[in-house]
CSV table of C-alpha atoms and ligand atoms in Angstrom, one decimal:
chain,number,residue,atom,x,y,z
R,791,MET,CA,39.6,-78.4,-4.9
R,792,SER,CA,43.0,-80.1,-4.4
R,793,GLN,CA,44.1,-78.8,-7.8
R,794,TYR,CA,43.4,-75.2,-6.6
R,795,LEU,CA,45.2,-75.8,-3.3
R,796,GLU,CA,48.3,-77.1,-5.1
R,797,GLU,CA,48.5,-74.0,-7.3
R,798,GLU,CA,47.6,-71.3,-4.8
R,799,SER,CA,49.9,-72.7,-2.1
R,800,LYS,CA,52.8,-72.2,-4.4
R,801,GLY,CA,52.6,-68.5,-3.4
R,802,THR,CA,55.5,-67.1,-1.4
R,803,ALA,CA,55.9,-64.3,1.1
R,804,VAL,CA,58.2,-62.5,-1.4
R,805,GLY,CA,55.5,-62.8,-4.1
R,806,ALA,CA,52.7,-61.5,-1.9
R,807,GLY,CA,54.9,-58.9,-0.2
R,808,THR,CA,56.3,-57.5,-3.5
R,809,LYS,CA,52.8,-57.1,-4.9
R,810,ALA,CA,51.6,-55.4,-1.7
R,811,THR,CA,54.6,-53.1,-1.7
R,812,GLU,CA,54.1,-52.1,-5.3
R,813,ASN,CA,50.4,-51.5,-4.8
R,814,PHE,CA,51.1,-49.2,-1.9
R,815,GLN,CA,53.8,-47.3,-3.9
R,816,HIS,CA,51.2,-46.7,-6.6
R,817,ASP,CA,48.7,-45.3,-4.0
R,818,LYS,CA,49.0,-41.6,-4.9
R,819,ALA,CA,46.5,-40.4,-2.3
R,820,ALA,CA,48.6,-42.1,0.5
R,821,TYR,CA,51.8,-40.4,-0.6
R,822,GLU,CA,50.1,-37.1,-1.2
R,823,ALA,CA,48.7,-36.9,2.3
R,824,VAL,CA,52.1,-37.1,4.0
R,825,LYS,CA,53.8,-34.3,2.3
R,826,ASP,CA,52.6,-31.5,4.6
R,827,VAL,CA,53.4,-33.2,7.9
R,828,PRO,CA,55.1,-30.4,10.0
R,829,LYS,CA,58.7,-30.7,11.2
R,830,GLU,CA,57.5,-30.4,14.8
R,831,ARG,CA,55.3,-33.5,14.4
R,832,VAL,CA,58.0,-35.5,12.7
R,833,ASP,CA,60.4,-34.5,15.5
R,834,LYS,CA,58.0,-35.5,18.2
R,835,LEU,CA,56.9,-38.9,16.8
R,836,ALA,CA,60.4,-40.0,15.6
R,837,SER,CA,61.9,-39.0,18.9
R,838,ARG,CA,59.3,-40.9,20.9
R,839,ILE,CA,59.7,-44.1,18.9
R,840,ILE,CA,63.5,-43.9,19.0
R,841,ASN,CA,63.4,-43.3,22.8
R,842,GLU,CA,61.1,-46.3,23.3
R,843,ILE,CA,63.6,-48.5,21.4
R,844,ASN,CA,66.5,-47.1,23.5
R,845,ASN,CA,64.5,-47.6,26.7
R,846,THR,CA,63.8,-51.2,25.8
R,847,VAL,CA,67.5,-51.8,25.0
R,848,ARG,CA,68.6,-50.4,28.4
R,849,GLU,CA,65.8,-52.1,30.5
R,850,GLU,CA,66.2,-55.5,28.8
R,851,LYS,CA,70.0,-55.2,28.5
R,852,VAL,CA,69.9,-56.1,24.8
R,853,THR,CA,73.1,-57.7,23.6
R,854,TYR,CA,75.1,-57.2,20.4
R,855,ALA,CA,73.9,-60.6,19.2
R,856,GLU,CA,70.3,-59.5,19.6
R,857,TYR,CA,70.9,-56.1,18.1
R,858,ASN,CA,72.5,-57.7,15.0
R,859,ALA,CA,69.5,-60.1,14.8
R,860,LEU,CA,67.3,-57.1,14.7
R,861,LYS,CA,69.4,-55.5,12.0
R,862,ALA,CA,69.4,-58.7,9.9
R,863,TRP,CA,65.7,-59.1,10.3
R,864,LEU,CA,64.8,-55.5,9.3
R,865,ILE,CA,66.9,-55.9,6.2
R,866,GLN,CA,65.0,-59.1,5.4
R,867,VAL,CA,61.6,-57.5,5.9
R,868,GLY,CA,62.5,-55.0,3.1
R,869,ALA,CA,64.0,-57.7,0.9
R,870,ASP,CA,60.8,-59.7,1.2
R,871,GLY,CA,58.6,-56.7,0.5
R,872,GLU,CA,57.0,-57.4,3.8
R,873,TRP,CA,56.8,-53.9,5.3
R,874,PRO,CA,53.1,-53.5,4.3
R,875,LEU,CA,52.3,-56.9,5.9
R,876,PHE,CA,54.3,-56.2,9.1
R,877,LEU,CA,52.8,-52.7,9.6
R,878,ASP,CA,49.2,-53.8,8.8
R,879,VAL,CA,49.4,-56.8,11.2
R,880,TRP,CA,51.1,-55.1,14.2
R,881,VAL,CA,50.5,-51.4,13.9
R,882,GLU,CA,47.5,-50.5,11.7
R,883,HIS,CA,44.8,-51.5,14.3
R,884,ALA,CA,45.9,-48.8,16.6
R,885,VAL,CA,46.0,-46.2,13.8
R,886,GLU,CA,42.5,-47.3,12.8
R,887,ASP,CA,41.2,-47.0,16.3
R,888,VAL,CA,42.5,-43.4,16.6
R,889,ALA,CA,41.2,-42.5,13.1
R,890,THR,CA,37.6,-43.6,13.8
R,891,GLU,CA,37.1,-43.0,17.5
R,892,HIS,CA,34.8,-40.0,16.8
R,893,ARG,CA,32.4,-42.0,14.8
R,894,GLU,CA,28.8,-42.7,15.7
R,895,GLY,CA,28.1,-45.0,12.9
R,896,ASN,CA,29.7,-48.4,12.0
R,897,LYS,CA,32.8,-49.6,13.7
R,898,GLY,CA,35.7,-50.0,11.3
R,899,SER,CA,38.7,-52.2,11.1
R,900,ILE,CA,42.1,-52.4,9.4
R,901,GLU,CA,42.4,-52.3,5.6
R,902,GLY,CA,45.3,-54.8,5.5
R,903,PRO,CA,47.7,-55.2,2.6
R,904,TYR,CA,45.4,-56.8,0.0
R,905,TYR,CA,42.9,-54.1,-1.2
R,906,VAL,CA,42.9,-53.3,-4.9
R,907,PRO,CA,40.8,-50.4,-6.1
R,908,ASN,CA,38.4,-50.5,-9.0
R,909,ALA,CA,37.2,-54.0,-8.7
R,910,PRO,CA,34.5,-54.9,-11.3
R,911,VAL,CA,31.0,-53.4,-10.7
R,912,CYS,CA,28.6,-56.3,-10.1
R,913,ALA,CA,25.1,-54.9,-10.7
R,914,ASP,CA,23.6,-58.4,-10.4
R,915,GLY,CA,25.1,-58.8,-6.9
R,916,LYS,CA,27.3,-61.7,-7.9
R,917,ILE,CA,31.0,-61.4,-7.0
R,918,PRO,CA,33.3,-62.7,-9.7
R,919,MET,CA,34.2,-66.4,-8.9
R,920,ARG,CA,35.4,-69.5,-10.8
R,921,ASP,CA,32.7,-71.8,-12.2
R,922,ASP,CA,33.8,-74.5,-9.7
R,923,GLU,CA,34.8,-72.1,-6.9
R,924,PRO,CA,35.2,-74.2,-3.7
R,925,GLY,CA,33.4,-73.2,-0.6
R,926,ASP,CA,30.0,-72.6,1.0
R,927,ARG,CA,27.7,-70.1,-0.8
R,928,MET,CA,26.6,-67.0,1.1
R,929,THR,CA,23.8,-64.6,0.3
R,930,TRP,CA,24.4,-61.3,2.2
R,931,THR,CA,21.6,-58.7,2.5
R,932,GLY,CA,21.8,-55.3,4.1
R,933,LYS,CA,21.2,-51.6,3.8
R,934,VAL,CA,23.5,-48.6,3.9
R,935,THR,CA,22.1,-45.7,6.0
R,936,SER,CA,23.4,-42.4,7.5
R,937,THR,CA,23.6,-41.9,11.3
R,938,ASP,CA,20.1,-40.3,11.2
R,939,GLY,CA,18.7,-43.5,9.7
R,940,SER,CA,18.1,-42.1,6.2
R,941,PRO,CA,19.0,-44.6,3.4
R,942,LEU,CA,22.1,-43.7,1.4
R,943,THR,CA,20.9,-44.4,-2.1
R,944,ASP,CA,24.2,-43.6,-3.9
R,945,ALA,CA,26.3,-45.8,-1.6
R,946,LYS,CA,28.5,-48.6,-2.8
R,947,VAL,CA,30.0,-51.6,-1.1
R,948,GLU,CA,33.5,-52.8,-2.2
R,949,LEU,CA,34.1,-56.3,-1.1
R,950,TRP,CA,37.3,-58.4,-1.2
R,951,HIS,CA,38.2,-61.6,0.6
R,952,ALA,CA,40.2,-64.8,0.6
R,953,ASP,CA,38.9,-67.9,-1.1
R,954,SER,CA,38.0,-71.0,0.8
R,955,LEU,CA,41.6,-72.0,0.9
R,956,GLY,CA,42.7,-68.7,2.5
R,957,PHE,CA,44.3,-67.1,-0.5
R,958,TYR,CA,43.7,-63.6,-2.1
R,959,SER,CA,43.5,-63.1,-5.8
R,960,GLN,CA,46.4,-61.0,-7.2
R,961,PHE,CA,48.6,-61.9,-4.2
R,962,ALA,CA,48.8,-65.7,-4.6
R,963,PRO,CA,49.0,-67.6,-7.9
R,964,GLY,CA,46.2,-69.5,-9.5
R,965,GLN,CA,43.1,-67.3,-9.2
R,966,PRO,CA,41.7,-65.1,-11.9
R,967,GLU,CA,42.6,-61.4,-11.5
R,968,TRP,CA,39.4,-60.2,-9.9
R,969,ASN,CA,38.4,-63.4,-8.1
R,970,LEU,CA,36.3,-62.7,-5.0
R,971,ARG,CA,36.6,-58.9,-5.5
R,972,GLY,CA,33.7,-56.7,-6.5
R,973,THR,CA,32.0,-53.3,-6.3
R,974,PHE,CA,28.3,-53.4,-5.4
R,975,PRO,CA,26.2,-50.2,-5.9
R,976,VAL,CA,23.2,-50.2,-3.6
R,977,LYS,CA,19.6,-50.2,-5.0
R,978,GLU,CA,17.3,-47.1,-4.9
R,979,ASP,CA,16.4,-47.7,-1.2
R,980,GLY,CA,20.0,-48.2,-0.1
R,981,SER,CA,19.8,-51.9,0.1
R,982,PHE,CA,22.1,-54.5,-1.3
R,983,GLU,CA,22.2,-58.3,-1.9
R,984,ILE,CA,25.6,-59.9,-2.5
R,985,HIS,CA,26.3,-63.4,-3.5
R,986,THR,CA,29.6,-64.8,-2.5
R,987,ILE,CA,31.3,-67.6,-0.6
R,988,LYS,CA,32.5,-68.0,2.9
R,989,PRO,CA,36.3,-67.4,3.1
R,990,ALA,CA,38.7,-69.5,5.1
R,991,PRO,CA,40.8,-68.3,8.0
R,992,TYR,CA,44.0,-66.6,6.7
R,993,MET,CA,47.5,-67.4,7.7
R,994,ILE,CA,50.1,-64.7,7.1
R,995,PRO,CA,52.9,-66.1,5.0
R,996,THR,CA,55.3,-68.1,7.1
R,997,ASP,CA,58.2,-68.3,4.7
R,998,GLY,CA,59.2,-64.6,4.9
R,999,ALA,CA,60.6,-62.3,7.5
R,1000,CYS,CA,57.3,-61.8,9.4
R,1001,GLY,CA,56.9,-65.6,9.5
R,1002,LYS,CA,60.4,-65.9,10.9
R,1003,LEU,CA,59.6,-63.4,13.7
R,1004,ILE,CA,56.4,-65.3,14.5
R,1005,ALA,CA,58.2,-68.7,14.7
R,1006,ALA,CA,61.1,-67.2,16.7
R,1007,ALA,CA,58.7,-65.7,19.2
R,1008,GLY,CA,56.5,-68.7,19.4
R,1009,TRP,CA,53.4,-66.9,18.2
R,1010,HIS,CA,50.8,-68.2,15.7
R,1011,ALA,CA,50.3,-66.7,12.3
R,1012,TRP,CA,46.5,-66.8,12.0
R,1013,ARG,CA,43.8,-64.3,11.3
R,1014,PRO,CA,40.1,-65.4,11.7
R,1015,ALA,CA,38.1,-65.8,8.5
R,1016,HIS,CA,37.0,-62.4,7.4
R,1017,LEU,CA,35.3,-60.3,4.7
R,1018,HIS,CA,36.9,-56.9,3.8
R,1019,VAL,CA,34.7,-54.0,2.9
R,1020,LYS,CA,35.0,-50.4,2.0
R,1021,VAL,CA,31.6,-48.7,2.1
R,1022,SER,CA,31.3,-45.2,0.6
R,1023,ALA,CA,28.6,-42.6,-0.1
R,1024,PRO,CA,28.7,-39.0,-1.1
R,1025,GLY,CA,29.0,-36.6,1.8
R,1026,HIS,CA,30.0,-39.4,4.2
R,1027,GLU,CA,33.2,-40.7,5.7
R,1028,LEU,CA,34.6,-43.8,4.0
R,1029,LEU,CA,34.1,-46.9,6.1
R,1030,THR,CA,36.8,-49.5,5.9
R,1031,ALA,CA,35.9,-52.6,7.9
R,1032,GLN,CA,36.1,-56.4,8.2
R,1033,LEU,CA,33.4,-58.8,9.1
R,1034,TYR,CA,34.0,-62.0,11.0
R,1035,PHE,CA,32.2,-65.3,11.6
R,1036,PRO,CA,31.0,-66.5,15.0
R,1037,GLY,CA,32.9,-69.4,16.6
R,1038,ASP,CA,36.2,-68.8,14.7
R,1039,GLU,CA,38.9,-69.9,17.1
R,1040,HIS,CA,41.0,-66.8,16.2
R,1041,ASN,CA,38.3,-64.2,16.8
R,1042,ASP,CA,39.9,-63.8,20.3
R,1043,ASP,CA,43.6,-64.0,19.3
R,1044,ASP,CA,43.8,-62.4,15.8
R,1045,ILE,CA,47.5,-61.9,15.0
R,1046,ALA,CA,46.4,-58.5,13.5
R,1047,SER,CA,44.3,-57.5,16.6
R,1048,ALA,CA,41.5,-56.4,14.2
R,1049,VAL,CA,38.4,-58.1,15.6
R,1050,LYS,CA,35.7,-56.0,17.2
R,1051,PRO,CA,32.5,-57.6,18.6
R,1052,GLU,CA,30.3,-55.3,16.5
R,1053,LEU,CA,31.8,-56.8,13.4
R,1054,ILE,CA,30.9,-60.4,14.0
R,1055,LEU,CA,28.2,-61.7,11.7
R,1056,ASP,CA,25.3,-63.9,12.5
R,1057,PRO,CA,25.1,-66.2,9.4
R,1058,GLN,CA,22.2,-68.7,9.1
R,1059,ASP,CA,22.9,-72.2,7.8
R,1060,GLN,CA,20.3,-73.0,5.1
R,1061,GLY,CA,21.7,-76.5,4.6
R,1062,ASN,CA,23.6,-77.9,1.6
R,1063,GLY,CA,26.5,-75.5,2.0
R,1064,GLN,CA,24.2,-72.4,1.6
R,1065,TRP,CA,24.2,-69.6,4.1
R,1066,THR,CA,22.4,-66.3,4.4
R,1067,VAL,CA,23.5,-63.3,6.5
R,1068,GLU,CA,22.1,-59.9,7.2
R,1069,TYR,CA,24.4,-57.0,8.0
R,1070,GLY,CA,24.0,-53.3,7.1
R,1071,PHE,CA,26.2,-50.3,7.5
R,1072,VAL,CA,25.8,-46.9,9.1
R,1073,LEU,CA,28.0,-44.1,7.8
R,1074,ASP,CA,28.9,-40.9,9.5
R,1075,PRO,CA,28.3,-37.7,7.6
R,1076,GLU,CA,31.5,-35.8,6.8
R,1077,LYS,CA,32.0,-33.0,9.3
R,1078,LYS,CA,32.1,-29.6,7.7
R,1079,ALA,CA,35.4,-27.8,8.5
W,2008,DHB,C1,47.4,-59.2,6.5
W,2008,DHB,C2,46.6,-59.9,5.7
W,2008,DHB,C3,45.2,-59.8,5.7
W,2008,DHB,O1,44.4,-60.5,5.0
W,2008,DHB,C4,44.7,-58.8,6.6
W,2008,DHB,O2,43.3,-58.7,6.6
W,2008,DHB,C5,45.5,-58.1,7.4
W,2008,DHB,C6,46.8,-58.3,7.4
W,2008,DHB,C7,48.9,-59.4,6.5
W,2008,DHB,O3,49.3,-60.4,6.0
W,2008,DHB,O4,49.6,-58.5,6.9
W,2009,FE,FE1,42.5,-60.0,5.0
């Protein structure tokens, strides 16, 4: 275990940030969706945000020293590749709330910067992990249904999460490419059984620009331990969510403000580092235009 910690903790904010930036730049759907934003909308949103900044400057009597600190910091966020991290920690939760407020089914949560599409399909329910993967084992059972209660027999659950040291494969060194990332098709009745481990709480990198802000403001850098999922089924809205563990000290003060009570699991301790948990998903049918 210490051998893994030594290797994985060699990761840097620039390493994780650069990868997250590149991954986003390769997300064709995200870029495609913005090309038709009307001029009026850009005018309104950009003007409001700039006005908010100007109001803060006037009300707080911001000095040139503070203005230059901001300029230097913004330049550093870009240099460290940390724009995805910054936005996903401090802005995405509000966007997610707005995007899903009409839903009757499952609550969602932020995607964060570390999703990678096309993780290996695990028909046997076992997420890829190292032979000696550290951490408690968890067997997770559940079912995917529509809001009317009918099982979604063509659903799939994409799962990705940190290891028991708090690091994500592909964004920190030392883990195999698809470690703790998998795609799980449901069975004929919409049910699934997934075998994975319990992740550790996650600390956003402290050695980059976001870490500097956190230290300068006297905040903490923690997210509670969490599992990331994307649950999809034909004719239904994609659900992006995170699941949390009861009793985590950061459930109430997540730096990314992404915890919702409906997303806290109820895992059962089976002894010897083995856990079971039951949690299913309810997807909203796509609204016909
Ligand atoms: C960040 C990391 C996460 O694992 C997450 O779920 C949300 C945000 C981040 O570092 O920005
Ligand atoms: Fe995460």
